[in-house]
Coordinates of C-alpha atoms and ligand atoms in Angstrom, one line a residue:
M1 CA 118.9 195.8 9.1
R2 CA 117.1 195.8 5.8
T3 CA 113.6 196.8 4.8
Q4 CA 111.8 197.7 1.5
V5 CA 110.8 201.3 2.3
V6 CA 112.1 203.6 5.0
I7 CA 109.6 206.2 5.9
I8 CA 111.1 209.2 7.7
G9 CA 108.4 210.9 9.8
G10 CA 105.5 209.4 11.8
G11 CA 103.0 212.1 11.1
P12 CA 99.8 211.5 9.0
S13 CA 101.7 211.2 5.7
G14 CA 104.2 208.7 6.8
L15 CA 101.7 206.6 8.8
L16 CA 99.2 206.5 5.9
L17 CA 101.8 205.4 3.4
G18 CA 103.0 202.7 5.9
Q19 CA 99.5 201.3 6.3
L20 CA 98.7 201.3 2.6
L21 CA 102.0 199.5 1.9
H22 CA 101.3 197.0 4.7
K23 CA 98.0 196.1 3.0
I24 CA 99.9 195.0 -0.1
G25 CA 102.6 193.2 1.8
V26 CA 105.4 195.8 1.3
E27 CA 107.5 196.2 4.4
A28 CA 108.2 199.6 5.8
V29 CA 109.9 201.0 8.9
V30 CA 108.8 204.4 10.2
L31 CA 111.4 206.6 11.9
E32 CA 109.9 209.3 14.2
R33 CA 111.9 212.0 16.0
K34 CA 109.4 212.5 18.8
T35 CA 107.3 210.2 21.0
R36 CA 103.9 208.9 20.0
D37 CA 102.2 211.0 22.7
Y38 CA 103.9 214.2 21.4
V39 CA 102.8 213.5 17.9
L40 CA 99.2 213.0 19.1
S41 CA 99.2 216.2 21.2
R42 CA 99.6 218.4 18.1
I43 CA 96.2 220.0 17.3
R44 CA 96.1 220.6 13.6
A45 CA 93.8 219.9 10.7
G46 CA 90.1 219.3 11.1
I47 CA 88.7 219.0 7.5
L48 CA 89.1 215.9 5.4
E49 CA 88.4 215.7 1.7
T50 CA 86.7 212.5 0.4
G51 CA 90.0 211.6 -1.3
L52 CA 91.7 211.2 2.1
V53 CA 88.6 209.4 3.5
D54 CA 88.8 206.9 0.6
L55 CA 92.6 206.4 1.3
M56 CA 91.8 205.7 5.0
R57 CA 89.2 203.2 3.8
E58 CA 91.7 201.5 1.5
A59 CA 94.2 201.4 4.3
G60 CA 91.5 199.7 6.4
V61 CA 91.4 202.4 9.1
A62 CA 88.2 204.3 8.4
E63 CA 85.9 202.6 10.9
R64 CA 86.0 205.3 13.6
L65 CA 86.1 208.1 11.0
E66 CA 82.9 206.7 9.5
T67 CA 81.0 206.6 12.8
E68 CA 82.4 209.7 14.5
G69 CA 83.2 212.1 11.6
F70 CA 80.7 214.8 10.8
I71 CA 79.7 215.3 7.2
H72 CA 79.6 218.9 6.1
D73 CA 77.7 219.8 3.0
G74 CA 78.7 223.5 2.9
T75 CA 80.4 226.4 4.7
I76 CA 79.5 229.9 5.6
I77 CA 81.5 233.0 4.5
S78 CA 80.8 236.2 6.3
Y79 CA 81.9 239.8 5.8
G80 CA 81.0 242.0 8.8
D81 CA 77.3 241.1 9.5
L82 CA 76.7 239.9 6.0
E83 CA 76.8 236.1 5.5
F84 CA 76.2 233.6 2.8
S85 CA 76.6 229.8 2.3
I86 CA 78.6 227.8 -0.2
D87 CA 76.7 224.6 -0.9
F88 CA 79.3 221.9 -1.6
R89 CA 76.7 219.2 -2.3
K90 CA 74.7 221.2 -4.8
H91 CA 77.8 222.2 -6.8
T92 CA 79.9 219.1 -6.6
G93 CA 77.7 216.3 -5.3
R94 CA 80.3 215.8 -2.6
S95 CA 81.0 217.0 1.0
V96 CA 83.9 217.1 3.5
V97 CA 84.3 215.3 6.8
V98 CA 85.1 217.0 10.1
Y99 CA 87.5 214.6 11.9
G100 CA 90.6 215.8 13.6
Q101 CA 94.1 215.1 12.3
T102 CA 94.9 213.9 15.9
E103 CA 92.2 211.2 15.5
V104 CA 93.5 210.2 12.0
T105 CA 97.0 209.8 13.4
R106 CA 95.7 207.9 16.4
D107 CA 93.8 205.5 14.2
L108 CA 96.9 205.0 12.0
Y109 CA 99.2 204.3 15.0
E110 CA 96.7 201.8 16.4
A111 CA 96.5 200.0 13.1
R112 CA 100.2 200.0 12.7
E113 CA 100.7 198.5 16.2
A114 CA 98.0 195.9 15.5
A115 CA 99.8 194.9 12.3
G116 CA 103.1 194.5 14.2
A117 CA 104.7 197.0 11.8
E118 CA 107.9 198.7 13.1
T119 CA 107.9 202.3 14.2
I120 CA 111.1 203.6 15.9
F121 CA 110.4 206.6 18.1
E122 CA 112.8 209.2 19.4
V123 CA 115.4 208.8 16.7
D124 CA 118.1 211.5 16.3
G125 CA 120.5 212.5 13.6
V126 CA 118.6 210.8 10.7
E127 CA 120.8 210.9 7.6
I128 CA 119.9 209.7 4.1
H129 CA 122.7 208.1 2.0
G130 CA 123.0 207.1 -1.6
A131 CA 119.5 208.4 -2.5
D132 CA 120.7 208.8 -6.1
S133 CA 122.2 205.3 -6.2
D134 CA 120.6 201.8 -6.4
A135 CA 121.5 201.1 -2.8
P136 CA 120.2 203.8 -0.5
Y137 CA 120.3 203.6 3.3
V138 CA 119.4 205.6 6.3
T139 CA 121.5 206.1 9.5
F140 CA 120.2 207.4 12.8
E141 CA 120.8 207.3 16.5
K142 CA 118.6 205.7 19.1
D143 CA 119.4 205.7 22.8
G144 CA 123.0 206.7 22.0
N145 CA 123.6 203.8 19.5
E146 CA 124.1 204.2 15.7
H147 CA 121.8 202.3 13.4
R148 CA 121.7 201.7 9.7
I149 CA 118.8 200.5 7.6
D150 CA 119.3 199.5 3.9
C151 CA 116.3 199.8 1.7
D152 CA 114.8 200.1 -1.8
F153 CA 113.2 203.5 -1.4
I154 CA 113.0 206.3 1.1
A155 CA 109.8 208.3 1.7
G156 CA 110.6 211.8 3.1
C157 CA 107.5 212.4 5.3
D158 CA 109.3 214.5 7.9
G159 CA 107.4 217.8 7.6
F160 CA 108.7 221.3 6.9
H161 CA 111.7 221.1 9.3
G162 CA 112.8 217.6 8.4
V163 CA 116.0 216.4 6.8
S164 CA 114.6 214.8 3.6
R165 CA 114.2 218.0 1.6
Q166 CA 117.6 219.3 2.7
T167 CA 119.2 216.1 1.4
I168 CA 118.4 217.0 -2.2
P169 CA 121.4 219.1 -3.5
L170 CA 120.6 222.8 -3.7
T171 CA 121.7 222.7 -7.4
L172 CA 118.8 220.4 -8.2
R173 CA 116.2 221.9 -5.9
R174 CA 114.1 225.0 -6.6
E175 CA 112.0 226.5 -3.7
Y176 CA 109.1 228.9 -4.0
E177 CA 108.0 230.7 -0.9
K178 CA 105.6 233.4 0.3
T179 CA 105.2 234.4 3.9
Y180 CA 102.2 236.3 5.1
P181 CA 102.4 239.2 7.6
F182 CA 100.2 237.6 10.2
G183 CA 99.5 234.4 12.1
W184 CA 96.5 232.4 13.4
L185 CA 95.9 232.2 17.1
G186 CA 93.9 229.0 17.7
I187 CA 92.1 227.7 20.7
L188 CA 90.3 224.5 21.5
S189 CA 87.5 224.6 24.0
E190 CA 85.0 222.1 25.4
T191 CA 82.0 224.1 24.3
P192 CA 79.4 223.4 21.7
P193 CA 80.3 224.8 18.2
V194 CA 78.6 228.2 17.5
N195 CA 77.2 226.9 14.2
D196 CA 76.8 223.5 12.6
E197 CA 78.8 224.6 9.5
L198 CA 82.2 226.3 9.6
I199 CA 82.2 230.1 9.5
Y200 CA 85.1 231.8 7.6
A201 CA 84.7 235.4 8.7
A202 CA 86.3 238.5 7.1
S203 CA 86.0 241.6 9.2
E204 CA 87.5 245.0 9.6
R205 CA 89.4 243.7 12.6
G206 CA 90.8 240.8 10.7
F207 CA 89.9 237.2 9.9
A208 CA 88.3 234.6 12.2
L209 CA 87.3 231.0 11.7
C210 CA 84.7 229.0 13.7
S211 CA 85.4 225.3 13.4
M212 CA 84.9 222.2 15.5
R213 CA 85.9 218.7 16.4
N214 CA 82.6 217.3 17.8
A215 CA 79.3 218.3 19.4
N216 CA 81.2 219.5 22.6
L217 CA 84.6 220.5 21.2
S218 CA 85.1 223.7 19.3
R219 CA 88.1 225.0 17.4
Y220 CA 88.3 228.8 16.8
Y221 CA 91.0 230.9 15.2
I222 CA 91.6 234.6 14.9
Q223 CA 94.2 236.4 12.7
C224 CA 96.9 237.9 15.0
A225 CA 100.1 239.8 14.7
L226 CA 103.3 237.7 14.1
S227 CA 104.8 239.3 17.1
D228 CA 102.0 238.0 19.4
S229 CA 102.5 235.0 21.6
P230 CA 99.7 232.8 23.1
E231 CA 100.4 234.1 26.6
D232 CA 99.5 237.6 25.4
W233 CA 96.0 236.4 24.9
T234 CA 93.8 235.6 27.9
D235 CA 90.8 233.5 27.1
A236 CA 88.5 236.5 27.8
A237 CA 90.5 238.6 25.3
F238 CA 90.3 235.9 22.7
W239 CA 86.5 235.4 23.1
Q240 CA 85.9 239.2 23.0
E241 CA 87.9 239.6 19.8
L242 CA 86.3 236.6 18.1
K243 CA 82.8 238.0 18.9
R244 CA 83.8 241.3 17.2
R245 CA 84.8 239.5 14.0
I246 CA 81.8 237.2 13.4
P247 CA 78.3 238.3 12.5
A248 CA 76.3 239.6 15.5
A249 CA 73.7 236.9 15.2
H250 CA 76.4 234.2 15.8
A251 CA 78.3 236.3 18.4
E252 CA 75.2 236.4 20.6
K253 CA 74.9 232.6 20.6
L254 CA 78.6 231.9 21.1
V255 CA 79.2 229.7 24.2
T256 CA 82.6 230.5 25.7
G257 CA 84.7 228.5 28.2
P258 CA 88.2 227.9 29.2
S259 CA 90.7 227.0 26.4
I260 CA 92.3 223.6 26.7
E261 CA 94.9 224.4 24.0
K262 CA 96.1 227.7 22.7
S263 CA 98.8 228.2 20.0
I264 CA 99.9 230.5 17.2
A265 CA 100.7 229.3 13.6
P266 CA 102.5 231.5 11.1
L267 CA 101.0 231.5 7.6
R268 CA 103.2 230.5 4.7
S269 CA 103.0 229.2 1.1
F270 CA 105.9 227.0 0.1
V271 CA 106.7 224.5 -2.6
T272 CA 109.9 222.6 -3.4
E273 CA 110.5 221.1 -6.9
P274 CA 111.2 218.4 -7.8
M275 CA 109.6 216.1 -5.2
R276 CA 111.9 213.2 -6.1
W277 CA 115.6 212.7 -6.1
G278 CA 116.6 209.2 -7.2
R279 CA 115.1 206.8 -4.7
L280 CA 114.0 209.6 -2.3
F281 CA 110.4 210.8 -2.5
L282 CA 109.2 213.9 -0.6
C283 CA 105.6 213.8 0.6
G284 CA 103.3 216.3 2.5
D285 CA 104.7 219.2 4.5
A286 CA 108.3 218.1 3.7
A287 CA 107.6 219.3 0.1
H288 CA 105.0 222.0 0.5
I289 CA 103.1 224.2 2.9
V290 CA 99.9 226.1 2.5
P291 CA 98.3 228.7 4.7
P292 CA 95.5 226.9 6.6
T293 CA 92.7 229.1 5.1
G294 CA 91.6 226.5 2.6
A295 CA 92.1 223.4 4.9
K296 CA 94.4 221.9 2.2
G297 CA 97.6 220.9 4.1
L298 CA 96.7 217.4 5.3
N299 CA 94.6 216.8 2.2
T300 CA 97.4 217.7 -0.2
A301 CA 99.7 215.4 1.9
A302 CA 97.1 212.7 1.3
S303 CA 97.2 213.2 -2.5
D304 CA 101.0 212.9 -2.5
I305 CA 100.6 209.6 -0.6
H306 CA 98.1 208.4 -3.2
Y307 CA 100.5 209.0 -6.1
L308 CA 103.5 207.5 -4.2
Y309 CA 101.5 204.5 -3.2
Q310 CA 100.4 203.9 -6.8
G311 CA 104.0 204.2 -7.9
L312 CA 105.3 201.7 -5.2
R313 CA 102.5 199.4 -5.8
Q314 CA 103.1 199.3 -9.5
H315 CA 106.8 198.7 -8.9
Y316 CA 106.4 195.9 -6.4
L317 CA 103.4 194.2 -7.9
D318 CA 103.9 194.7 -11.7
G319 CA 107.6 195.5 -12.0
S320 CA 106.9 198.8 -13.7
T321 CA 108.4 202.2 -12.8
E322 CA 106.1 204.3 -14.9
A323 CA 104.1 205.7 -12.0
L324 CA 107.2 206.2 -9.8
D325 CA 108.8 208.1 -12.6
A326 CA 105.7 210.3 -12.9
Y327 CA 105.4 210.9 -9.2
S328 CA 106.9 214.4 -8.9
D329 CA 105.0 215.8 -11.9
R330 CA 101.7 214.3 -10.9
A331 CA 101.9 215.4 -7.3
L332 CA 103.1 218.9 -8.1
A333 CA 100.3 219.4 -10.7
R334 CA 97.8 219.0 -7.9
V335 CA 99.9 220.7 -5.2
W336 CA 100.1 224.0 -7.2
K337 CA 96.3 224.1 -7.6
A338 CA 95.9 223.7 -3.8
E339 CA 98.5 226.4 -3.3
R340 CA 96.5 228.7 -5.6
F341 CA 93.3 228.0 -3.8
S342 CA 94.8 228.5 -0.3
W343 CA 96.6 231.7 -1.4
W344 CA 93.3 233.0 -2.9
M345 CA 91.2 232.3 0.2
T346 CA 93.9 233.9 2.4
N347 CA 94.0 237.0 0.3
L348 CA 90.2 237.1 0.2
L349 CA 89.5 237.0 3.9
H350 CA 92.5 238.5 5.8
R351 CA 93.4 242.1 6.6
F352 CA 96.9 243.0 5.4
P353 CA 98.9 245.7 7.2
D354 CA 99.8 247.6 4.0
Q355 CA 96.4 247.3 2.3
S356 CA 95.3 250.5 0.5
A357 CA 91.7 251.8 0.2
F358 CA 91.8 250.4 -3.4
D359 CA 93.0 246.9 -2.2
L360 CA 90.1 246.9 0.3
K361 CA 87.6 247.6 -2.5
M362 CA 89.1 244.8 -4.6
Q363 CA 88.7 242.4 -1.7
K364 CA 85.1 243.5 -1.1
A365 CA 84.3 243.2 -4.8
D366 CA 85.8 239.6 -4.8
I367 CA 83.6 238.6 -1.8
D368 CA 80.5 240.3 -3.4
F369 CA 81.1 238.4 -6.6
L370 CA 81.4 235.1 -4.8
R371 CA 78.2 235.9 -2.8
S372 CA 76.2 236.7 -5.9
N373 CA 77.6 234.4 -8.6
D374 CA 76.7 230.7 -8.7
D375 CA 79.6 229.8 -11.0
A376 CA 82.1 231.5 -8.6
Q377 CA 80.5 229.4 -5.8
S378 CA 80.9 226.3 -7.8
V379 CA 84.6 227.0 -8.4
M380 CA 85.1 227.5 -4.7
A381 CA 83.1 224.4 -3.8
Q382 CA 85.1 222.2 -6.2
N383 CA 88.4 223.4 -4.7
Y384 CA 87.2 223.1 -1.1
V385 CA 85.9 219.5 -1.4
G386 CA 89.1 218.6 -3.3
L387 CA 90.2 218.4 -6.9
P388 CA 90.3 214.9 -8.3
Y389 CA 93.5 212.9 -7.9
Ligands
RFL401 P1 103.8 216.5 9.9 O1 102.5 216.4 10.5 O2 104.6 217.7 10.2 O3 104.6 215.2 10.4 C1 106.0 215.1 10.1 C2 106.6 214.2 11.2 O4 108.0 214.0 11.0 C3 108.7 214.1 12.2 N1 110.1 214.5 11.9 C4 111.1 213.7 11.9 N2 111.2 212.3 12.2 C5 112.4 211.8 12.1 N3 113.6 212.5 11.8 C6 113.5 213.8 11.5 N4 114.6 214.5 11.2 C7 112.3 214.4 11.6 N5 111.8 215.7 11.4 C8 110.5 215.7 11.6 C9 107.9 215.1 13.0 O5 108.1 214.9 14.4 C10 106.5 214.7 12.6 O6 105.9 213.8 13.5 O7 103.8 216.4 8.3 P2 102.8 215.5 7.4 O8 102.7 214.1 7.9 O9 103.2 215.7 6.0 O10 101.3 216.1 7.6 C11 101.0 217.3 7.2 C12 99.9 218.0 8.1 O11 100.4 217.8 9.4 C13 99.7 219.4 7.8 O12 99.7 219.7 6.4 C14 98.3 219.9 8.3 O13 98.3 219.8 9.7 C15 98.0 221.4 7.9 N6 96.8 221.9 8.4 C16 95.6 221.6 7.9 N7 95.5 220.7 6.8 C17 94.3 220.4 6.3 O14 94.3 219.6 5.3 N8 93.1 220.8 6.8 C18 93.1 221.7 7.9 O15 92.0 222.0 8.4 C19 94.3 222.1 8.4 N9 94.4 222.9 9.5 C20 96.8 222.8 9.6 C21 95.6 223.3 10.0 C22 98.0 223.1 10.2 C23 98.0 224.0 11.3 N10 99.3 224.2 11.9 C24 99.5 224.2 13.2 C25 100.5 224.3 11.0 C26 95.6 224.1 11.1 C27 96.8 224.5 11.7 C28 96.7 225.5 12.9
PHB402 C1 90.4 223.4 11.9 O1 89.3 222.9 12.3 O2 91.4 223.2 12.6 C2 90.4 224.0 10.6 C3 89.3 224.1 9.7 C4 89.3 224.7 8.5 C5 90.5 225.4 8.2 C6 91.6 225.3 9.0 C7 91.6 224.7 10.2 O3 90.5 226.0 7.0

């Protein structure tokens, strides 16, 4: 079998690239290790930058997002009972959209199916061959049979645990990593959100986040120990802890209910360089991870897809490789800024086990500065709504 681009990974990165390529008549096959239902059961990102919304529009899949997504013009930061708002619209003229990653992925799968584009689910043992040659190909197993797809390019969109990054020889690859000594325990509940804007809450008991998916679906997170497991936390214990971390005025209004999903995510910052090896291009979580505090993971994946799509488009439509050759440098320049912002927000709002009295004063001074300084708020707003591509 032969195609133009093999896309490894049917998460949001791979599907978005596939749909953009389809729009310009470039054929791509998506290989996904799991089932479609499994991919759609993962509850992840909720905040979309306008850059991602624009890409969804360009891919022709923004109809539902435009009617069902909620526009957020700002966010709340709290510290104990003290709270203040960061006004995105005032500082940047832009906003973000609340629309779940699950819905983004669902819309992309539906469009892919409607277009008759090929996705092969439940593949095993994917291997990349000849990435540094002019004739790359990918082999995999499906239902016990070996398959081979020859192609022009391979997009490694297979997340942090995928094979694409590992295919790049260690001698050519440099990895940068920071792990944080805590995780986020998240729940989804069919209750109205406590507030119409997100609340990022720093407190003496640790971080908490009040987010949402729609008018009757809330997403809440609390910082937890890495040794915790979701079963350690009853719903009642979760709600009680959340209430103790957010300002009392909000805690009093919080509507609680049974959780319909509960999971723990560890927090990590990670970047691999370069993001290209020959005809293999890494995108999204395959190349970099951010802690979720700045809501940058999916959005940074989207900017990678933008740069790769521009490169492939220029190659196929104009015969030039300039943008493909610049891919790794352009993507990484933006990735590192998102890494910095996510690292900064994580440090600003979480409690660290080894924090000294001095460290706590620094954290408090950083929050006070942000609360009282319009320029600091502008810097935060620019980063939160998304730096330009
Ligand atoms: P994904 O979503 O991990 O998809 C990769 C796909 O590749 C498949 N795969 C393979 N397929 C074939 N062969 C193999 N060998 C394969 N190995 C893996 C996997 O099954 C999967 O389907 O990566 P992608 O597409 O790059 O998308 C990245 C985003 O999922 C991620 O960055 C965000 O979810 C991060 N994130 C957030 N990002 C935001 O922009 N805003 C947010 O508000 C936000 N909140 C979050 C988050 C991530 C979280 N968790 C659980 C890590 C909140 C949380 C709690
Ligand atoms: C979410 O709604 O899941 C969410 C929102 C903002 C973040 C992280 C996660 O920073």
